[in-house]
Amino acid sequence: MKDTARTRTALALAVRANLPVLLWGAPGTGKTASVLALGRELDLPVEVVVGSVREPGDFSGLPVVHEGGTRFAPPRWAERLAAAGEGLLFLDELTTAPPAVQAAMLRVLLERTVGDLVLPAGVRIVAAANPPGLAADGWELSAPLANRLVHLDREVSAAEIAAGFAHGFPASGAGEAVAPSAEQAAAARSAVGAFLRVRPELVLAVPGDPAAAGRGWPSPRSWEAAALALAAGRANPGAPDVEAAVAALVTGAVGEAAGFEVLSWLRTLDLPSPESLLADPGLPLPDRADRLHALLGALVAHVAADGGAPAWERAWEVVARVSRNVPDVAAAAARDLAARRPAGAVPPAALLELAPVLRAAGLMPGEAA
């Protein structure tokens, strides 16, 4: 698959997962056209807001007197999106927006708020930027703003452009893509959390170089985005070249070094599925603690999504087995599992075996940790 096709799939997955995305590319590569086409494909209204011609007040709102007080009135583009209840907010030319405007955009990206108006959950955010060296009066993206976006590079393939001129450009596939389920998102977070247990120095690594800080870099926020990207891939296994698209999203969130490392670690896990473990709690378990963290995290996420007493009760058998060799790992899973006890579930006999672990974790009723 060419890079442009990979980027199309990645963009489709990100939009469905509600991940804010920033498309990087040289002028004339069709970034704006691709976002407008995406809006048509999804039958969503698109509001194009060009950062270079906006003021901070276009994002923070303009103060107006209202019923004896002051409110911050949102601009018309935000009101139109709120009235529609859904749509694509396209923030164009980010690197030509002055730092004061970039700072005002932070609240839009983080809190989805424009003035006093909160954008509906159905509004997706996509941005585009030219590399600062190719933008007129360009600015490096500020680190706080960059860390709130998943960065995708849009490259031009001569063969695809030629084919598009002759036969039309293919759709992104966003119309067929689905959002990840709560279970898939929870399992992906657990897997990323297990990775960060063995690589804690990657939880937060702010680049010292301004150019690098203007792209994806590791932080708790960007790891959350990476986990959601993994979940989006699992929700759409039939998407074109989904593995490459997910890799682009993960590295776009946390940077190439951290992103490729977590992807490589995940590929070597080779863990049994939560469904197979619940069907046969005696299946072989991995030896390494990081793999056990990932395994139990996925198991707890599955049990939480299942919501049934049988799954919750059988999961304790797996946790009890882990506690025999790695009590610390079992304690973390026991805490999460205990908090998700469904109504009517009966504490299983395996809990007796876990008593020392639960006592050490402060989970025994009437006992302190």
mmCIF file with all atom_site columns, C-alpha atoms in Angstrom, residues 23 26-35 154 156:
data_model
loop_
_atom_site.group_PDB
_atom_site.id
_atom_site.type_symbol
_atom_site.label_atom_id
_atom_site.label_alt_id
_atom_site.label_comp_id
_atom_site.label_asym_id
_atom_site.label_entity_id
_atom_site.label_seq_id
_atom_site.pdbx_PDB_ins_code
_atom_site.Cartn_x
_atom_site.Cartn_y
_atom_site.Cartn_z
_atom_site.occupancy
_atom_site.B_iso_or_equiv
_atom_site.pdbx_formal_charge
_atom_site.auth_seq_id
_atom_site.auth_comp_id
_atom_site.auth_asym_id
_atom_site.auth_atom_id
_atom_site.pdbx_PDB_model_num
ATOM 1  C CA . LEU A 1 23  ? -2.272  16.027 8.661  1.00 0.00 ? 23  LEU A CA 1
ATOM 2  C CA . ALA A 1 26  ? 3.611   20.212 1.670  1.00 0.00 ? 26  ALA A CA 1
ATOM 3  C CA . PRO A 1 27  ? 1.342   22.836 0.083  1.00 0.00 ? 27  PRO A CA 1
ATOM 4  C CA . GLY A 1 28  ? -0.668  21.473 -2.814 1.00 0.00 ? 28  GLY A CA 1
ATOM 5  C CA . THR A 1 29  ? -0.780  17.856 -1.665 1.00 0.00 ? 29  THR A CA 1
ATOM 6  C CA . GLY A 1 30  ? -4.543  17.879 -1.225 1.00 0.00 ? 30  GLY A CA 1
ATOM 7  C CA . LYS A 1 31  ? -4.912  17.935 2.546  1.00 0.00 ? 31  LYS A CA 1
ATOM 8  C CA . THR A 1 32  ? -7.939  20.216 2.472  1.00 0.00 ? 32  THR A CA 1
ATOM 9  C CA . ALA A 1 33  ? -9.496  18.324 -0.427 1.00 0.00 ? 33  ALA A CA 1
ATOM 10 C CA . SER A 1 34  ? -9.120  15.022 1.410  1.00 0.00 ? 34  SER A CA 1
ATOM 11 C CA . VAL A 1 35  ? -10.875 16.369 4.511  1.00 0.00 ? 35  VAL A CA 1
ATOM 12 C CA . ARG A 1 154 ? 0.543   12.938 3.958  1.00 0.00 ? 154 ARG A CA 1
ATOM 13 C CA . VAL A 1 156 ? 2.127   12.083 -2.555 1.00 0.00 ? 156 VAL A CA 1
#
